[in-house]
Tab-separated table of C-alpha atoms in Angstrom:
chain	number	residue	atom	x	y	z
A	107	UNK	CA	0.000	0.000	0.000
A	108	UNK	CA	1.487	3.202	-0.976
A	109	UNK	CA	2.655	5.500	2.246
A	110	UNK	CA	0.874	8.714	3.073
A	111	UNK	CA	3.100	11.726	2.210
A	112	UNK	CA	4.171	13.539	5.254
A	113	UNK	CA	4.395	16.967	5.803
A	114	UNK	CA	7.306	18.025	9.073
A	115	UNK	CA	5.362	20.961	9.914
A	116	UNK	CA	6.764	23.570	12.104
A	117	UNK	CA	4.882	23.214	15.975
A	118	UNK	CA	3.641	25.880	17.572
A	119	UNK	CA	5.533	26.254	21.038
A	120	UNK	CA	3.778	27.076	23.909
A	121	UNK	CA	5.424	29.911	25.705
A	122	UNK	CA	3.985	31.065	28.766
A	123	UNK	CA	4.391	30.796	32.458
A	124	UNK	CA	1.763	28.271	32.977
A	125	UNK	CA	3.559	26.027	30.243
A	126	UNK	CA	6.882	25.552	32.068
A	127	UNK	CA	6.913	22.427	34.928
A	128	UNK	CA	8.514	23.062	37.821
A	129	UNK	CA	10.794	20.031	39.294
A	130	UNK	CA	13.892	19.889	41.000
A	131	UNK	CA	16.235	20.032	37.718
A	132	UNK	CA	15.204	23.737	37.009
A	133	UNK	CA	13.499	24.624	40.667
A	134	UNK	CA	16.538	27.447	41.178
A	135	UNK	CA	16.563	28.920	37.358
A	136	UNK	CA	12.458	29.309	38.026
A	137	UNK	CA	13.035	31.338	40.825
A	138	UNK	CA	16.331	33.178	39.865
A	139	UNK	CA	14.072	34.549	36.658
A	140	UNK	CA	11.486	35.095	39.023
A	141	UNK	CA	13.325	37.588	41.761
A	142	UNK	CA	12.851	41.555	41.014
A	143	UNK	CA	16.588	42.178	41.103
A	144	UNK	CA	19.924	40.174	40.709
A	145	UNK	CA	23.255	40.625	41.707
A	146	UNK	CA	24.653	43.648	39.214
A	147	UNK	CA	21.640	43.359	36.787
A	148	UNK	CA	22.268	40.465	34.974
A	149	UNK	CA	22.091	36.972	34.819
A	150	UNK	CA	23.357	33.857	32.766
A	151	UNK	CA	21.625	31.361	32.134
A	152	UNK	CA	22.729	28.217	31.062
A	153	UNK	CA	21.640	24.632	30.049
A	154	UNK	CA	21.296	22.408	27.388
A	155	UNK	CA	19.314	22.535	24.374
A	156	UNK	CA	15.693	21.966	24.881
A	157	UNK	CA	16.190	22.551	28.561
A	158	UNK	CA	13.577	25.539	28.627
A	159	UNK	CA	16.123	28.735	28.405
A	160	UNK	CA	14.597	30.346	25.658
A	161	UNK	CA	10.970	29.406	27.686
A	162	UNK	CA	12.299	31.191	30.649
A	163	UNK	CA	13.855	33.775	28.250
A	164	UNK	CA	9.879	35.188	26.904
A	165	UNK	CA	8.525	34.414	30.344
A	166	UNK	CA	10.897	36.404	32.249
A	167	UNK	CA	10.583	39.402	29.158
A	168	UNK	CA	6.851	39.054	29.508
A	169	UNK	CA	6.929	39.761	33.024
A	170	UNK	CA	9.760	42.794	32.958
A	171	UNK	CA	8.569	44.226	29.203
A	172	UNK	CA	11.771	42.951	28.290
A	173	UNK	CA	13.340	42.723	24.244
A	174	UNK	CA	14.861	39.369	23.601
A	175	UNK	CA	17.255	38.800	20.752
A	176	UNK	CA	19.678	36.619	19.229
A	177	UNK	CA	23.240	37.458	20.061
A	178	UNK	CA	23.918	37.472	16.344
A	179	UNK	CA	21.386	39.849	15.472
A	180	UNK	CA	22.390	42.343	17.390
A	181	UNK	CA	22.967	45.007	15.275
A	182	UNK	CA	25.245	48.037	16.606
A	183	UNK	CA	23.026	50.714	15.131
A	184	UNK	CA	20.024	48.930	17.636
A	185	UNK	CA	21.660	48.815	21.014
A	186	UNK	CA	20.558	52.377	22.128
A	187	UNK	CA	16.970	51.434	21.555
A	188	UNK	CA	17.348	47.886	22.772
A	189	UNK	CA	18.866	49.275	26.106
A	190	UNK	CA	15.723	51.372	26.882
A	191	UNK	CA	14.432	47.996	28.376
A	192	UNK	CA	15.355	44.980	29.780
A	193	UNK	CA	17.353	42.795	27.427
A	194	UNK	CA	17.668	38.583	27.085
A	195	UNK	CA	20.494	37.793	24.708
A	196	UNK	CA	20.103	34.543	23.679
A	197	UNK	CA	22.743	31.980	22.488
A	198	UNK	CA	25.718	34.575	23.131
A	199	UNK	CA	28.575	31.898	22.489
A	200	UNK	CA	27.803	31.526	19.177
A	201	UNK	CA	29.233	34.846	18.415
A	202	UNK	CA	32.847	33.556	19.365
A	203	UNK	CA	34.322	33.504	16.261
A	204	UNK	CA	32.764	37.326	15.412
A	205	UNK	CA	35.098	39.725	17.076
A	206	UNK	CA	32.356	43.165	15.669
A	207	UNK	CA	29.640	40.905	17.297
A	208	UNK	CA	31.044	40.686	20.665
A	209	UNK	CA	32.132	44.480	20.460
A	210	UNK	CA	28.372	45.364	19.840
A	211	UNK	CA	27.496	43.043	22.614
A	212	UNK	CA	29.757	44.338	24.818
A	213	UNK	CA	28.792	47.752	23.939
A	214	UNK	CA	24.816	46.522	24.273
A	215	UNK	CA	26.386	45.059	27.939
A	216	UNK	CA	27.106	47.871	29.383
A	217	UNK	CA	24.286	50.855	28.083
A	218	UNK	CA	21.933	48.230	29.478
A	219	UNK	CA	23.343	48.184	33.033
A	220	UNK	CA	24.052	52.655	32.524
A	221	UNK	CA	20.261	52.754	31.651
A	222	UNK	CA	19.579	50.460	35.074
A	223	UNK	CA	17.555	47.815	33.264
A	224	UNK	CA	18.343	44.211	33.982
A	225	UNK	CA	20.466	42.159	31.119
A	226	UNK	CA	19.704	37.775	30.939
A	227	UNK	CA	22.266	36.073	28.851
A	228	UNK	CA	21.981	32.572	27.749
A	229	UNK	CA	24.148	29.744	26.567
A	230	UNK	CA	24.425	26.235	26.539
A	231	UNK	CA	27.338	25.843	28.855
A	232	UNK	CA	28.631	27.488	32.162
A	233	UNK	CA	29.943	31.080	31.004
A	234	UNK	CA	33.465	30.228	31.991
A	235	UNK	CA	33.753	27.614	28.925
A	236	UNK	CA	32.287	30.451	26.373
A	237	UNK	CA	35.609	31.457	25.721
A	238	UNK	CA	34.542	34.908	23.883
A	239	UNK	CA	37.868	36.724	22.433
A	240	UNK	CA	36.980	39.855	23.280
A	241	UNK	CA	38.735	39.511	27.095
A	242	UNK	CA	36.730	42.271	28.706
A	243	UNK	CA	33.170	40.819	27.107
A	244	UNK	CA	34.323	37.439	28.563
A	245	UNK	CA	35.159	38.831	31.866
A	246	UNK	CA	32.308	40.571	32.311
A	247	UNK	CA	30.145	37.934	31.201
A	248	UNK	CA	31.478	35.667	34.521
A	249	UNK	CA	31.236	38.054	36.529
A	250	UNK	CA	27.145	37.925	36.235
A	251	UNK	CA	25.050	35.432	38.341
A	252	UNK	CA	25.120	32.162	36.632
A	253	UNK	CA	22.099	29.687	37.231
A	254	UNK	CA	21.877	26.290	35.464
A	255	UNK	CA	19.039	23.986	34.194
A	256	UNK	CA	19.840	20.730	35.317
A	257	UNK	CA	19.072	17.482	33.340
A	258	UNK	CA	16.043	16.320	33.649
A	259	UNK	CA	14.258	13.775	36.473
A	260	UNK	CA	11.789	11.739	35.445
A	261	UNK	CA	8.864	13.967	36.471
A	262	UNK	CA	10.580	17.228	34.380
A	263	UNK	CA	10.720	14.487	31.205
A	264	UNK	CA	7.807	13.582	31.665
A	265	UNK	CA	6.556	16.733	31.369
A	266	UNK	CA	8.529	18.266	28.385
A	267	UNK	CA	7.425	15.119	26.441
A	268	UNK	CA	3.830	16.051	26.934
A	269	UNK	CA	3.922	19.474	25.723
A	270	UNK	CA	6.355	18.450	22.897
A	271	UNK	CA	3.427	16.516	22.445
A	272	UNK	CA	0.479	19.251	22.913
A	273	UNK	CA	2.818	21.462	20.896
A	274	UNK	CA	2.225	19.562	17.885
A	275	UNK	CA	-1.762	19.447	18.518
A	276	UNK	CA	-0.441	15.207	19.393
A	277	UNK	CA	-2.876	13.007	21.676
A	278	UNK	CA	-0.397	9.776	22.522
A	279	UNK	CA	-1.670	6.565	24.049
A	280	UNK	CA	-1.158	7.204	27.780
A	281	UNK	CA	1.391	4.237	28.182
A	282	UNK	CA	3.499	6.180	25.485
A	283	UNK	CA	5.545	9.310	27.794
A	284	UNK	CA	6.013	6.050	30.651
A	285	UNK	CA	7.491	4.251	28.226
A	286	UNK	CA	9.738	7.064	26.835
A	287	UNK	CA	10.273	8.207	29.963
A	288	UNK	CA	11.864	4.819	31.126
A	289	UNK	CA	14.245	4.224	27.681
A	290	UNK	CA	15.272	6.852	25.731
A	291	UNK	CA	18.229	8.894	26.271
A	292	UNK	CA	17.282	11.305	29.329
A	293	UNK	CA	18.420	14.297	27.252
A	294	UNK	CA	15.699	17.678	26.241
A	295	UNK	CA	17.087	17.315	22.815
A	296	UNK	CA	16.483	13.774	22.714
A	297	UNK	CA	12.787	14.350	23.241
A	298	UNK	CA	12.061	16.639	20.983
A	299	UNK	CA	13.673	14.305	18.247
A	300	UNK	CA	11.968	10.931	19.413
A	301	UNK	CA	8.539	13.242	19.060
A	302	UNK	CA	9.276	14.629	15.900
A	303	UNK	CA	9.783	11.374	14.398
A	304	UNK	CA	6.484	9.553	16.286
A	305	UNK	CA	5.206	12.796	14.640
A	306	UNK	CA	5.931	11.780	10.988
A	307	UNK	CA	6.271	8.223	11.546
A	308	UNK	CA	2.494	8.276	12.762
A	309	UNK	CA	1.473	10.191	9.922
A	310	UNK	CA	2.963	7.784	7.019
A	311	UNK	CA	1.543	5.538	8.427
A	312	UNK	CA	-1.839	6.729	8.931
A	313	UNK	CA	-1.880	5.638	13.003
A	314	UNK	CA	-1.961	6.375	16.393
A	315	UNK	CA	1.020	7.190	18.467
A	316	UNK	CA	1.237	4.197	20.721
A	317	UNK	CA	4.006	2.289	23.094
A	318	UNK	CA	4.396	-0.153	19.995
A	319	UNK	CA	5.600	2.632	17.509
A	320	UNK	CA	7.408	4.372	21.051
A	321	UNK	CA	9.263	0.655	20.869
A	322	UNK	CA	9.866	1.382	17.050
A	323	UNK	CA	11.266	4.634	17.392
A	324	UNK	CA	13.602	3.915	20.042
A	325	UNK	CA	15.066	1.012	18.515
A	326	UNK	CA	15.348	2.304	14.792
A	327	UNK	CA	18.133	4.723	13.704
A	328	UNK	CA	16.893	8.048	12.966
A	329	UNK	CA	18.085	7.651	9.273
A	330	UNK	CA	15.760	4.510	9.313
A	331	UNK	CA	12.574	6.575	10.789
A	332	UNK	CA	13.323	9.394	8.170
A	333	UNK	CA	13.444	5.994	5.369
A	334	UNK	CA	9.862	5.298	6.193
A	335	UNK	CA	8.334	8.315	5.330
């Protein structure tokens, strides 16, 4: 029987406070986002992909009528209207091998802390292995607060696998996130691959997401999943 054509269509993430699940793994980056002030005015956070930073990111903007912007859009030209506000820059390392980009950082660094508005920087990894060039950026940069997003415990999986799930308008078997929960690789990134390809998998096939095509999934090579559809 010929196979349905699929169509990888982007989800639509939900963003808000009430979408983010509290557990132990991110407990402390929940409430350092949270507080009215922080040490100096700024704050790194850091964790690994699909651990919730750029969640916290429009949370904690929403709540302070903050801007939030990718490091490597941050255009020199900008910075004196993007420091009339709070300020998230997100993914800041990957402006390490752009010596103008961390000079307009730098500058957006410090008119953001002049103005007295708070600054949230994000990255994958602690800010001491960002390794920016630009020595005063750098230093700067670990001199903020850092706060870290753990990996996830079973309950904080759990959770992100459901809304990976509701994100993409999915109703799994209720076996399915147990299952997941208990086999795959305990990484966020991890999760939001094993959905996406339940996602298309599913849809080739013309069936529900149950623990027999979780099984599937997490014992085929993504290269074999992509195959199928």
């Amino acid at each position: 029987m010929a196979q349905q054509l699929s169509f990888d269509l982007p989800a639509k993430t939900a963003l808000g406070r009430e979408d983010f699940y509290v557990s132990s793994a991110n407990a402390l980056a929940v409430a350092m986002i949270s507080a009215t002030s922080w040490p100096g005015n700024k704050l790194v956070l850091s964790g690994p992909a699909g651990a919730g930073k750029t969640h916290l990111a429009h949370v904690w903007a929403a709540e302070t009528g903050g801007h939030i912007i990718l490091a490597s859009d941050v255009r020199h030209e900008d910075v004196p209207e993007l420091a009339r506000t709070p300020v998230a820059v997100e993914d800041v390392p990957m402006i390490a091998g752009d010596p103008e980009q961390q000079k307009t950082l730098f500058h957006l660094h410090n008119l953001v802390l002049a103005e007295g508005h708070a600054l949230l920087m994000t990255g994958r990894l602690a800010p001491n292995f960002w390794q920016l060039p630009l020595p005063d950026l750098q230093s700067r940069i670990e001199g903020a607060h850092h706060v870290a997003l753990d990996p996830p415990d079973d309950p904080l999986l759990g959770a992100v696998l459901a809304k990976l799930f509701v994100d993409r308008q999915l109703n799994p078997a209720p076996e399915v996130i147990a299952y997941l929960v208990k086999h795959m690789d305990r990484r966020f990134e991890t999760a939001a691959n094993v959905v996406a390809q339940l996602d298309r998998l599913a849809l080739s096939e013309k069936r529900e997401i149950t623990r027999a095509l979780a099984v599937r999934v997490l014992n085929s090579d993504p290269e074999d999943i992509e195959s199928d559809n």
